[in-house]
Amino acid sequence: YTILNGVKYAIPVAAGTITPQVGVKYANANANKGTESLTTKIGVDVAGFVANTTFFTVYDSGNLLMDGKGTAKDSKLGTLNFGAKISF
């Protein structure tokens, strides 16, 4: 099973909008085989300050769960992405 939850809120600022967002995902394909994972996604969109352009930053975590020995199940810390969406 998989459980997802997320929230974002658009905050008007001067001529634009800043939208912080956060989400959590828990997945458990088979608890007996240790295939469960917990990840987060945190980001922000900034729109309206440059015509037809939205800038974004997003952090996607690796698996945050620990094994029985107290070490991370996933050696990847996550990814930090920056970008822009341009509308024509």
PDB file as gemmi writes it, atoms N, CA and C in Angstrom:
CRYST1    1.000    1.000    1.000  90.00  90.00  90.00 P 1                      
ATOM      1  N   TYR A   1       0.828  -1.180   0.000  1.00  0.00           N  
ATOM      2  CA  TYR A   1       0.000   0.000   0.000  1.00  0.00           C  
ATOM      3  C   TYR A   1       0.872   1.243   0.000  1.00  0.00           C  
ATOM      4  N   THR A   2       0.293   2.335  -0.407  1.00  0.00           N  
ATOM      5  CA  THR A   2       0.994   3.612  -0.458  1.00  0.00           C  
ATOM      6  C   THR A   2       0.102   4.695   0.116  1.00  0.00           C  
ATOM      7  N   ILE A   3       0.676   5.552   0.937  1.00  0.00           N  
ATOM      8  CA  ILE A   3      -0.046   6.679   1.509  1.00  0.00           C  
ATOM      9  C   ILE A   3       0.678   7.956   1.092  1.00  0.00           C  
ATOM     10  N   LEU A   4      -0.051   8.867   0.482  1.00  0.00           N  
ATOM     11  CA  LEU A   4       0.505  10.146   0.046  1.00  0.00           C  
ATOM     12  C   LEU A   4      -0.247  11.279   0.727  1.00  0.00           C  
ATOM     13  N   ASN A   5       0.461  12.325   1.072  1.00  0.00           N  
ATOM     14  CA  ASN A   5      -0.181  13.508   1.626  1.00  0.00           C  
ATOM     15  C   ASN A   5       0.661  14.716   1.256  1.00  0.00           C  
ATOM     16  N   GLY A   6       0.024  15.772   0.847  1.00  0.00           N  
ATOM     17  CA  GLY A   6       0.758  16.970   0.473  1.00  0.00           C  
ATOM     18  C   GLY A   6      -0.096  18.205   0.659  1.00  0.00           C  
ATOM     19  N   VAL A   7       0.589  19.332   0.758  1.00  0.00           N  
ATOM     20  CA  VAL A   7      -0.123  20.598   0.908  1.00  0.00           C  
ATOM     21  C   VAL A   7       0.701  21.696   0.241  1.00  0.00           C  
ATOM     22  N   LYS A   8      -0.002  22.645  -0.366  1.00  0.00           N  
ATOM     23  CA  LYS A   8       0.655  23.833  -0.910  1.00  0.00           C  
ATOM     24  C   LYS A   8      -0.302  24.997  -0.747  1.00  0.00           C  
ATOM     25  N   TYR A   9       0.253  26.196  -0.701  1.00  0.00           N  
ATOM     26  CA  TYR A   9      -0.563  27.382  -0.496  1.00  0.00           C  
ATOM     27  C   TYR A   9       0.050  28.546  -1.260  1.00  0.00           C  
ATOM     28  N   ALA A  10      -0.750  29.178  -2.121  1.00  0.00           N  
ATOM     29  CA  ALA A  10      -0.286  30.314  -2.916  1.00  0.00           C  
ATOM     30  C   ALA A  10      -0.365  31.593  -2.075  1.00  0.00           C  
ATOM     31  N   ILE A  11       0.748  32.292  -1.968  1.00  0.00           N  
ATOM     32  CA  ILE A  11       0.827  33.532  -1.197  1.00  0.00           C  
ATOM     33  C   ILE A  11       1.081  34.684  -2.176  1.00  0.00           C  
ATOM     34  N   PRO A  12       0.101  35.591  -2.328  1.00  0.00           N  
ATOM     35  CA  PRO A  12       0.328  36.736  -3.218  1.00  0.00           C  
ATOM     36  C   PRO A  12       1.337  37.712  -2.608  1.00  0.00           C  
ATOM     37  N   VAL A  13       2.334  38.074  -3.419  1.00  0.00           N  
ATOM     38  CA  VAL A  13       3.369  39.013  -2.979  1.00  0.00           C  
ATOM     39  C   VAL A  13       3.578  40.015  -4.107  1.00  0.00           C  
ATOM     40  N   ALA A  14       3.290  41.274  -3.853  1.00  0.00           N  
ATOM     41  CA  ALA A  14       3.466  42.342  -4.852  1.00  0.00           C  
ATOM     42  C   ALA A  14       2.858  41.912  -6.177  1.00  0.00           C  
ATOM     43  N   ALA A  15       3.650  41.822  -7.234  1.00  0.00           N  
ATOM     44  CA  ALA A  15       3.147  41.499  -8.569  1.00  0.00           C  
ATOM     45  C   ALA A  15       3.093  39.997  -8.835  1.00  0.00           C  
ATOM     46  N   GLY A  16       3.540  39.171  -7.916  1.00  0.00           N  
ATOM     47  CA  GLY A  16       3.632  37.740  -8.173  1.00  0.00           C  
ATOM     48  C   GLY A  16       3.020  36.884  -7.092  1.00  0.00           C  
ATOM     49  N   THR A  17       3.349  35.599  -7.167  1.00  0.00           N  
ATOM     50  CA  THR A  17       2.845  34.614  -6.218  1.00  0.00           C  
ATOM     51  C   THR A  17       3.981  33.675  -5.833  1.00  0.00           C  
ATOM     52  N   ILE A  18       4.085  33.401  -4.540  1.00  0.00           N  
ATOM     53  CA  ILE A  18       5.038  32.422  -4.026  1.00  0.00           C  
ATOM     54  C   ILE A  18       4.222  31.269  -3.454  1.00  0.00           C  
ATOM     55  N   THR A  19       4.531  30.049  -3.902  1.00  0.00           N  
ATOM     56  CA  THR A  19       3.759  28.883  -3.486  1.00  0.00           C  
ATOM     57  C   THR A  19       4.675  27.842  -2.847  1.00  0.00           C  
ATOM     58  N   PRO A  20       4.779  27.838  -1.519  1.00  0.00           N  
ATOM     59  CA  PRO A  20       5.528  26.767  -0.855  1.00  0.00           C  
ATOM     60  C   PRO A  20       4.699  25.484  -0.874  1.00  0.00           C  
ATOM     61  N   GLN A  21       5.381  24.343  -0.897  1.00  0.00           N  
ATOM     62  CA  GLN A  21       4.688  23.062  -0.924  1.00  0.00           C  
ATOM     63  C   GLN A  21       5.507  22.000  -0.215  1.00  0.00           C  
ATOM     64  N   VAL A  22       4.809  21.049   0.382  1.00  0.00           N  
ATOM     65  CA  VAL A  22       5.470  19.949   1.074  1.00  0.00           C  
ATOM     66  C   VAL A  22       4.595  18.707   0.927  1.00  0.00           C  
ATOM     67  N   GLY A  23       5.250  17.561   0.781  1.00  0.00           N  
ATOM     68  CA  GLY A  23       4.530  16.305   0.659  1.00  0.00           C  
ATOM     69  C   GLY A  23       5.304  15.166   1.288  1.00  0.00           C  
ATOM     70  N   VAL A  24       4.567  14.134   1.689  1.00  0.00           N  
ATOM     71  CA  VAL A  24       5.156  12.949   2.316  1.00  0.00           C  
ATOM     72  C   VAL A  24       4.560  11.718   1.640  1.00  0.00           C  
ATOM     73  N   LYS A  25       5.408  10.715   1.392  1.00  0.00           N  
ATOM     74  CA  LYS A  25       4.949   9.461   0.789  1.00  0.00           C  
ATOM     75  C   LYS A  25       5.488   8.293   1.605  1.00  0.00           C  
ATOM     76  N   TYR A  26       4.585   7.410   2.020  1.00  0.00           N  
ATOM     77  CA  TYR A  26       4.970   6.174   2.699  1.00  0.00           C  
ATOM     78  C   TYR A  26       4.505   5.013   1.831  1.00  0.00           C  
ATOM     79  N   ALA A  27       5.403   4.120   1.504  1.00  0.00           N  
ATOM     80  CA  ALA A  27       5.057   2.961   0.685  1.00  0.00           C  
ATOM     81  C   ALA A  27       5.533   1.701   1.388  1.00  0.00           C  
ATOM     82  N   ASN A  28       4.693   0.686   1.385  1.00  0.00           N  
ATOM     83  CA  ASN A  28       5.017  -0.582   2.018  1.00  0.00           C  
ATOM     84  C   ASN A  28       4.554  -1.701   1.089  1.00  0.00           C  
ATOM     85  N   ALA A  29       5.450  -2.170   0.238  1.00  0.00           N  
ATOM     86  CA  ALA A  29       5.102  -3.234  -0.703  1.00  0.00           C  
ATOM     87  C   ALA A  29       4.985  -4.567   0.029  1.00  0.00           C  
ATOM     88  N   ASN A  30       5.882  -4.805   0.996  1.00  0.00           N  
ATOM     89  CA  ASN A  30       5.859  -6.051   1.757  1.00  0.00           C  
ATOM     90  C   ASN A  30       6.688  -5.838   3.015  1.00  0.00           C  
ATOM     91  N   ALA A  31       6.044  -5.613   4.149  1.00  0.00           N  
ATOM     92  CA  ALA A  31       6.742  -5.297   5.398  1.00  0.00           C  
ATOM     93  C   ALA A  31       7.687  -6.407   5.841  1.00  0.00           C  
ATOM     94  N   ASN A  32       7.371  -7.643   5.511  1.00  0.00           N  
ATOM     95  CA  ASN A  32       8.217  -8.763   5.928  1.00  0.00           C  
ATOM     96  C   ASN A  32       9.560  -8.783   5.205  1.00  0.00           C  
ATOM     97  N   LYS A  33       9.650  -8.152   4.044  1.00  0.00           N  
ATOM     98  CA  LYS A  33      10.888  -8.157   3.270  1.00  0.00           C  
ATOM     99  C   LYS A  33      11.614  -6.822   3.336  1.00  0.00           C  
ATOM    100  N   GLY A  34      11.163  -5.908   4.177  1.00  0.00           N  
ATOM    101  CA  GLY A  34      11.851  -4.639   4.355  1.00  0.00           C  
ATOM    102  C   GLY A  34      11.786  -3.719   3.148  1.00  0.00           C  
ATOM    103  N   THR A  35      10.685  -3.747   2.429  1.00  0.00           N  
ATOM    104  CA  THR A  35      10.564  -2.922   1.227  1.00  0.00           C  
ATOM    105  C   THR A  35       9.765  -1.641   1.483  1.00  0.00           C  
ATOM    106  N   GLU A  36       9.712  -1.212   2.716  1.00  0.00           N  
ATOM    107  CA  GLU A  36       8.975   0.016   3.011  1.00  0.00           C  
ATOM    108  C   GLU A  36       9.880   1.230   2.811  1.00  0.00           C  
ATOM    109  N   SER A  37       9.267   2.364   2.481  1.00  0.00           N  
ATOM    110  CA  SER A  37      10.038   3.588   2.285  1.00  0.00           C  
ATOM    111  C   SER A  37       9.220   4.790   2.734  1.00  0.00           C  
ATOM    112  N   LEU A  38       9.923   5.817   3.157  1.00  0.00           N  
ATOM    113  CA  LEU A  38       9.325   7.079   3.563  1.00  0.00           C  
ATOM    114  C   LEU A  38      10.133   8.183   2.891  1.00  0.00           C  
ATOM    115  N   THR A  39       9.482   8.978   2.051  1.00  0.00           N  
ATOM    116  CA  THR A  39      10.173  10.057   1.349  1.00  0.00           C  
ATOM    117  C   THR A  39       9.395  11.354   1.508  1.00  0.00           C  
ATOM    118  N   THR A  40      10.084  12.458   1.346  1.00  0.00           N  
ATOM    119  CA  THR A  40       9.445  13.772   1.397  1.00  0.00           C  
ATOM    120  C   THR A  40       9.787  14.554   0.144  1.00  0.00           C  
ATOM    121  N   LYS A  41       8.939  15.514  -0.143  1.00  0.00           N  
ATOM    122  CA  LYS A  41       9.170  16.425  -1.269  1.00  0.00           C  
ATOM    123  C   LYS A  41       8.833  17.822  -0.764  1.00  0.00           C  
ATOM    124  N   ILE A  42       9.801  18.725  -0.855  1.00  0.00           N  
ATOM    125  CA  ILE A  42       9.639  20.092  -0.356  1.00  0.00           C  
ATOM    126  C   ILE A  42      10.059  21.040  -1.469  1.00  0.00           C  
ATOM    127  N   GLY A  43       9.252  22.057  -1.710  1.00  0.00           N  
ATOM    128  CA  GLY A  43       9.617  22.964  -2.788  1.00  0.00           C  
ATOM    129  C   GLY A  43       8.903  24.299  -2.708  1.00  0.00           C  
ATOM    130  N   VAL A  44       9.226  25.136  -3.683  1.00  0.00           N  
ATOM    131  CA  VAL A  44       8.589  26.446  -3.789  1.00  0.00           C  
ATOM    132  C   VAL A  44       8.531  26.842  -5.263  1.00  0.00           C  
ATOM    133  N   ASP A  45       7.396  27.406  -5.658  1.00  0.00           N  
ATOM    134  CA  ASP A  45       7.227  27.989  -6.994  1.00  0.00           C  
ATOM    135  C   ASP A  45       7.133  29.500  -6.839  1.00  0.00           C  
ATOM    136  N   VAL A  46       7.790  30.224  -7.720  1.00  0.00           N  
ATOM    137  CA  VAL A  46       7.747  31.689  -7.712  1.00  0.00           C  
ATOM    138  C   VAL A  46       7.278  32.118  -9.096  1.00  0.00           C  
ATOM    139  N   ALA A  47       6.121  32.771  -9.155  1.00  0.00           N  
ATOM    140  CA  ALA A  47       5.530  33.139 -10.440  1.00  0.00           C  
ATOM    141  C   ALA A  47       5.097  34.610 -10.440  1.00  0.00           C  
ATOM    142  N   GLY A  48       5.020  35.169 -11.640  1.00  0.00           N  
ATOM    143  CA  GLY A  48       4.471  36.506 -11.804  1.00  0.00           C  
ATOM    144  C   GLY A  48       5.467  37.639 -11.780  1.00  0.00           C  
ATOM    145  N   PHE A  49       6.693  37.388 -11.404  1.00  0.00           N  
ATOM    146  CA  PHE A  49       7.695  38.455 -11.349  1.00  0.00           C  
ATOM    147  C   PHE A  49       8.370  38.653 -12.709  1.00  0.00           C  
ATOM    148  N   VAL A  50       8.394  37.581 -13.521  1.00  0.00           N  
ATOM    149  CA  VAL A  50       8.860  37.642 -14.903  1.00  0.00           C  
ATOM    150  C   VAL A  50       7.701  37.130 -15.752  1.00  0.00           C  
ATOM    151  N   ALA A  51       7.327  37.867 -16.786  1.00  0.00           N  
ATOM    152  CA  ALA A  51       6.163  37.526 -17.597  1.00  0.00           C  
ATOM    153  C   ALA A  51       6.228  36.093 -18.126  1.00  0.00           C  
ATOM    154  N   ASN A  52       5.142  35.360 -17.953  1.00  0.00           N  
ATOM    155  CA  ASN A  52       4.972  33.994 -18.474  1.00  0.00           C  
ATOM    156  C   ASN A  52       6.011  32.994 -17.970  1.00  0.00           C  
ATOM    157  N   THR A  53       6.631  33.253 -16.827  1.00  0.00           N  
ATOM    158  CA  THR A  53       7.690  32.376 -16.322  1.00  0.00           C  
ATOM    159  C   THR A  53       7.467  32.048 -14.847  1.00  0.00           C  
ATOM    160  N   THR A  54       7.642  30.776 -14.519  1.00  0.00           N  
ATOM    161  CA  THR A  54       7.581  30.311 -13.131  1.00  0.00           C  
ATOM    162  C   THR A  54       8.918  29.668 -12.800  1.00  0.00           C  
ATOM    163  N   PHE A  55       9.549  30.097 -11.734  1.00  0.00           N  
ATOM    164  CA  PHE A  55      10.792  29.491 -11.257  1.00  0.00           C  
ATOM    165  C   PHE A  55      10.443  28.532 -10.126  1.00  0.00           C  
ATOM    166  N   PHE A  56      11.173  27.426 -10.041  1.00  0.00           N  
ATOM    167  CA  PHE A  56      10.875  26.470  -8.981  1.00  0.00           C  
ATOM    168  C   PHE A  56      12.149  25.862  -8.411  1.00  0.00           C  
ATOM    169  N   THR A  57      12.043  25.440  -7.169  1.00  0.00           N  
ATOM    170  CA  THR A  57      13.078  24.687  -6.471  1.00  0.00           C  
ATOM    171  C   THR A  57      12.370  23.544  -5.759  1.00  0.00           C  
ATOM    172  N   VAL A  58      12.890  22.321  -5.910  1.00  0.00           N  
ATOM    173  CA  VAL A  58      12.268  21.151  -5.299  1.00  0.00           C  
ATOM    174  C   VAL A  58      13.356  20.245  -4.728  1.00  0.00           C  
ATOM    175  N   TYR A  59      13.154  19.782  -3.497  1.00  0.00           N  
ATOM    176  CA  TYR A  59      14.018  18.773  -2.883  1.00  0.00           C  
ATOM    177  C   TYR A  59      13.214  17.488  -2.746  1.00  0.00           C  
ATOM    178  N   ASP A  60      13.689  16.400  -3.352  1.00  0.00           N  
ATOM    179  CA  ASP A  60      13.105  15.068  -3.204  1.00  0.00           C  
ATOM    180  C   ASP A  60      14.066  14.239  -2.369  1.00  0.00           C  
ATOM    181  N   SER A  61      13.609  13.795  -1.203  1.00  0.00           N  
ATOM    182  CA  SER A  61      14.503  13.052  -0.312  1.00  0.00           C  
ATOM    183  C   SER A  61      14.672  11.613  -0.772  1.00  0.00           C  
ATOM    184  N   GLY A  62      15.716  10.987  -0.277  1.00  0.00           N  
ATOM    185  CA  GLY A  62      15.869   9.539  -0.414  1.00  0.00           C  
ATOM    186  C   GLY A  62      15.003   8.884   0.659  1.00  0.00           C  
ATOM    187  N   ASN A  63      15.126   7.583   0.822  1.00  0.00           N  
ATOM    188  CA  ASN A  63      14.365   6.874   1.847  1.00  0.00           C  
ATOM    189  C   ASN A  63      14.844   7.316   3.227  1.00  0.00           C  
ATOM    190  N   LEU A  64      13.931   7.799   4.052  1.00  0.00           N  
ATOM    191  CA  LEU A  64      14.283   8.321   5.375  1.00  0.00           C  
ATOM    192  C   LEU A  64      14.250   7.260   6.475  1.00  0.00           C  
ATOM    193  N   LEU A  65      13.802   6.059   6.162  1.00  0.00           N  
ATOM    194  CA  LEU A  65      13.711   5.008   7.176  1.00  0.00           C  
ATOM    195  C   LEU A  65      15.078   4.388   7.449  1.00  0.00           C  
ATOM    196  N   MET A  66      15.228   3.875   8.653  1.00  0.00           N  
ATOM    197  CA  MET A  66      16.468   3.224   9.074  1.00  0.00           C  
ATOM    198  C   MET A  66      16.250   1.708   9.138  1.00  0.00           C  
ATOM    199  N   ASP A  67      17.326   0.952   8.975  1.00  0.00           N  
ATOM    200  CA  ASP A  67      17.216  -0.488   9.160  1.00  0.00           C  
ATOM    201  C   ASP A  67      17.362  -0.799  10.651  1.00  0.00           C  
ATOM    202  N   GLY A  68      17.379  -2.076  11.011  1.00  0.00           N  
ATOM    203  CA  GLY A  68      17.468  -2.475  12.407  1.00  0.00           C  
ATOM    204  C   GLY A  68      18.765  -2.081  13.098  1.00  0.00           C  
ATOM    205  N   LYS A  69      19.790  -1.744  12.328  1.00  0.00           N  
ATOM    206  CA  LYS A  69      21.092  -1.376  12.893  1.00  0.00           C  
ATOM    207  C   LYS A  69      21.257   0.132  13.046  1.00  0.00           C  
ATOM    208  N   GLY A  70      20.241   0.891  12.689  1.00  0.00           N  
ATOM    209  CA  GLY A  70      20.326   2.347  12.831  1.00  0.00           C  
ATOM    210  C   GLY A  70      20.998   3.058  11.673  1.00  0.00           C  
ATOM    211  N   THR A  71      21.178   2.359  10.558  1.00  0.00           N  
ATOM    212  CA  THR A  71      21.746   3.008   9.375  1.00  0.00           C  
ATOM    213  C   THR A  71      20.647   3.202   8.330  1.00  0.00           C  
ATOM    214  N   ALA A  72      20.850   4.161   7.471  1.00  0.00           N  
ATOM    215  CA  ALA A  72      19.845   4.470   6.458  1.00  0.00           C  
ATOM    216  C   ALA A  72      19.703   3.318   5.471  1.00  0.00           C  
ATOM    217  N   LYS A  73      18.443   3.036   5.074  1.00  0.00           N  
ATOM    218  CA  LYS A  73      18.196   1.995   4.078  1.00  0.00           C  
ATOM    219  C   LYS A  73      18.638   2.441   2.694  1.00  0.00           C  
ATOM    220  N   ASP A  74      18.658   3.728   2.472  1.00  0.00           N  
ATOM    221  CA  ASP A  74      18.995   4.285   1.168  1.00  0.00           C  
ATOM    222  C   ASP A  74      20.204   5.198   1.331  1.00  0.00           C  
ATOM    223  N   SER A  75      21.251   4.957   0.551  1.00  0.00           N  
ATOM    224  CA  SER A  75      22.450   5.779   0.688  1.00  0.00           C  
ATOM    225  C   SER A  75      22.292   7.143   0.013  1.00  0.00           C  
ATOM    226  N   LYS A  76      21.264   7.303  -0.805  1.00  0.00           N  
ATOM    227  CA  LYS A  76      21.038   8.561  -1.499  1.00  0.00           C  
ATOM    228  C   LYS A  76      20.341   9.550  -0.559  1.00  0.00           C  
ATOM    229  N   LEU A  77      20.916  10.731  -0.399  1.00  0.00           N  
ATOM    230  CA  LEU A  77      20.315  11.747   0.457  1.00  0.00           C  
ATOM    231  C   LEU A  77      19.112  12.409  -0.197  1.00  0.00           C  
ATOM    232  N   GLY A  78      19.065  12.407  -1.502  1.00  0.00           N  
ATOM    233  CA  GLY A  78      17.977  13.032  -2.226  1.00  0.00           C  
ATOM    234  C   GLY A  78      18.515  13.894  -3.350  1.00  0.00           C  
ATOM    235  N   THR A  79      17.608  14.597  -4.003  1.00  0.00           N  
ATOM    236  CA  THR A  79      17.999  15.481  -5.096  1.00  0.00           C  
ATOM    237  C   THR A  79      17.417  16.868  -4.868  1.00  0.00           C  
ATOM    238  N   LEU A  80      18.174  17.869  -5.277  1.00  0.00           N  
ATOM    239  CA  LEU A  80      17.740  19.263  -5.212  1.00  0.00           C  
ATOM    240  C   LEU A  80      17.709  19.780  -6.643  1.00  0.00           C  
ATOM    241  N   ASN A  81      16.532  20.151  -7.100  1.00  0.00           N  
ATOM    242  CA  ASN A  81      16.347  20.575  -8.485  1.00  0.00           C  
ATOM    243  C   ASN A  81      15.921  22.036  -8.564  1.00  0.00           C  
ATOM    244  N   PHE A  82      16.477  22.748  -9.520  1.00  0.00           N  
ATOM    245  CA  PHE A  82      16.101  24.131  -9.808  1.00  0.00           C  
ATOM    246  C   PHE A  82      15.651  24.182 -11.260  1.00  0.00           C  
ATOM    247  N   GLY A  83      14.697  25.053 -11.570  1.00  0.00           N  
ATOM    248  CA  GLY A  83      14.280  25.150 -12.958  1.00  0.00           C  
ATOM    249  C   GLY A  83      13.338  26.308 -13.200  1.00  0.00           C  
ATOM    250  N   ALA A  84      12.919  26.411 -14.440  1.00  0.00           N  
ATOM    251  CA  ALA A  84      11.978  27.446 -14.851  1.00  0.00           C  
ATOM    252  C   ALA A  84      10.993  26.845 -15.842  1.00  0.00           C  
ATOM    253  N   LYS A  85       9.744  27.266 -15.738  1.00  0.00           N  
ATOM    254  CA  LYS A  85       8.699  26.865 -16.677  1.00  0.00           C  
ATOM    255  C   LYS A  85       8.318  28.127 -17.445  1.00  0.00           C  
ATOM    256  N   ILE A  86       8.416  28.061 -18.758  1.00  0.00           N  
ATOM    257  CA  ILE A  86       8.112  29.229 -19.584  1.00  0.00           C  
ATOM    258  C   ILE A  86       6.883  28.903 -20.434  1.00  0.00           C  
ATOM    259  N   SER A  87       5.885  29.766 -20.380  1.00  0.00           N  
ATOM    260  CA  SER A  87       4.657  29.588 -21.172  1.00  0.00           C  
ATOM    261  C   SER A  87       4.688  30.507 -22.364  1.00  0.00           C  
ATOM    262  N   PHE A  88       4.306  29.976 -23.515  1.00  0.00           N  
ATOM    263  CA  PHE A  88       4.234  30.787 -24.730  1.00  0.00           C  
ATOM    264  C   PHE A  88       2.808  31.053 -25.099  1.00  0.00           C  
TER     265      PHE A  88                                                      
END                                                                             
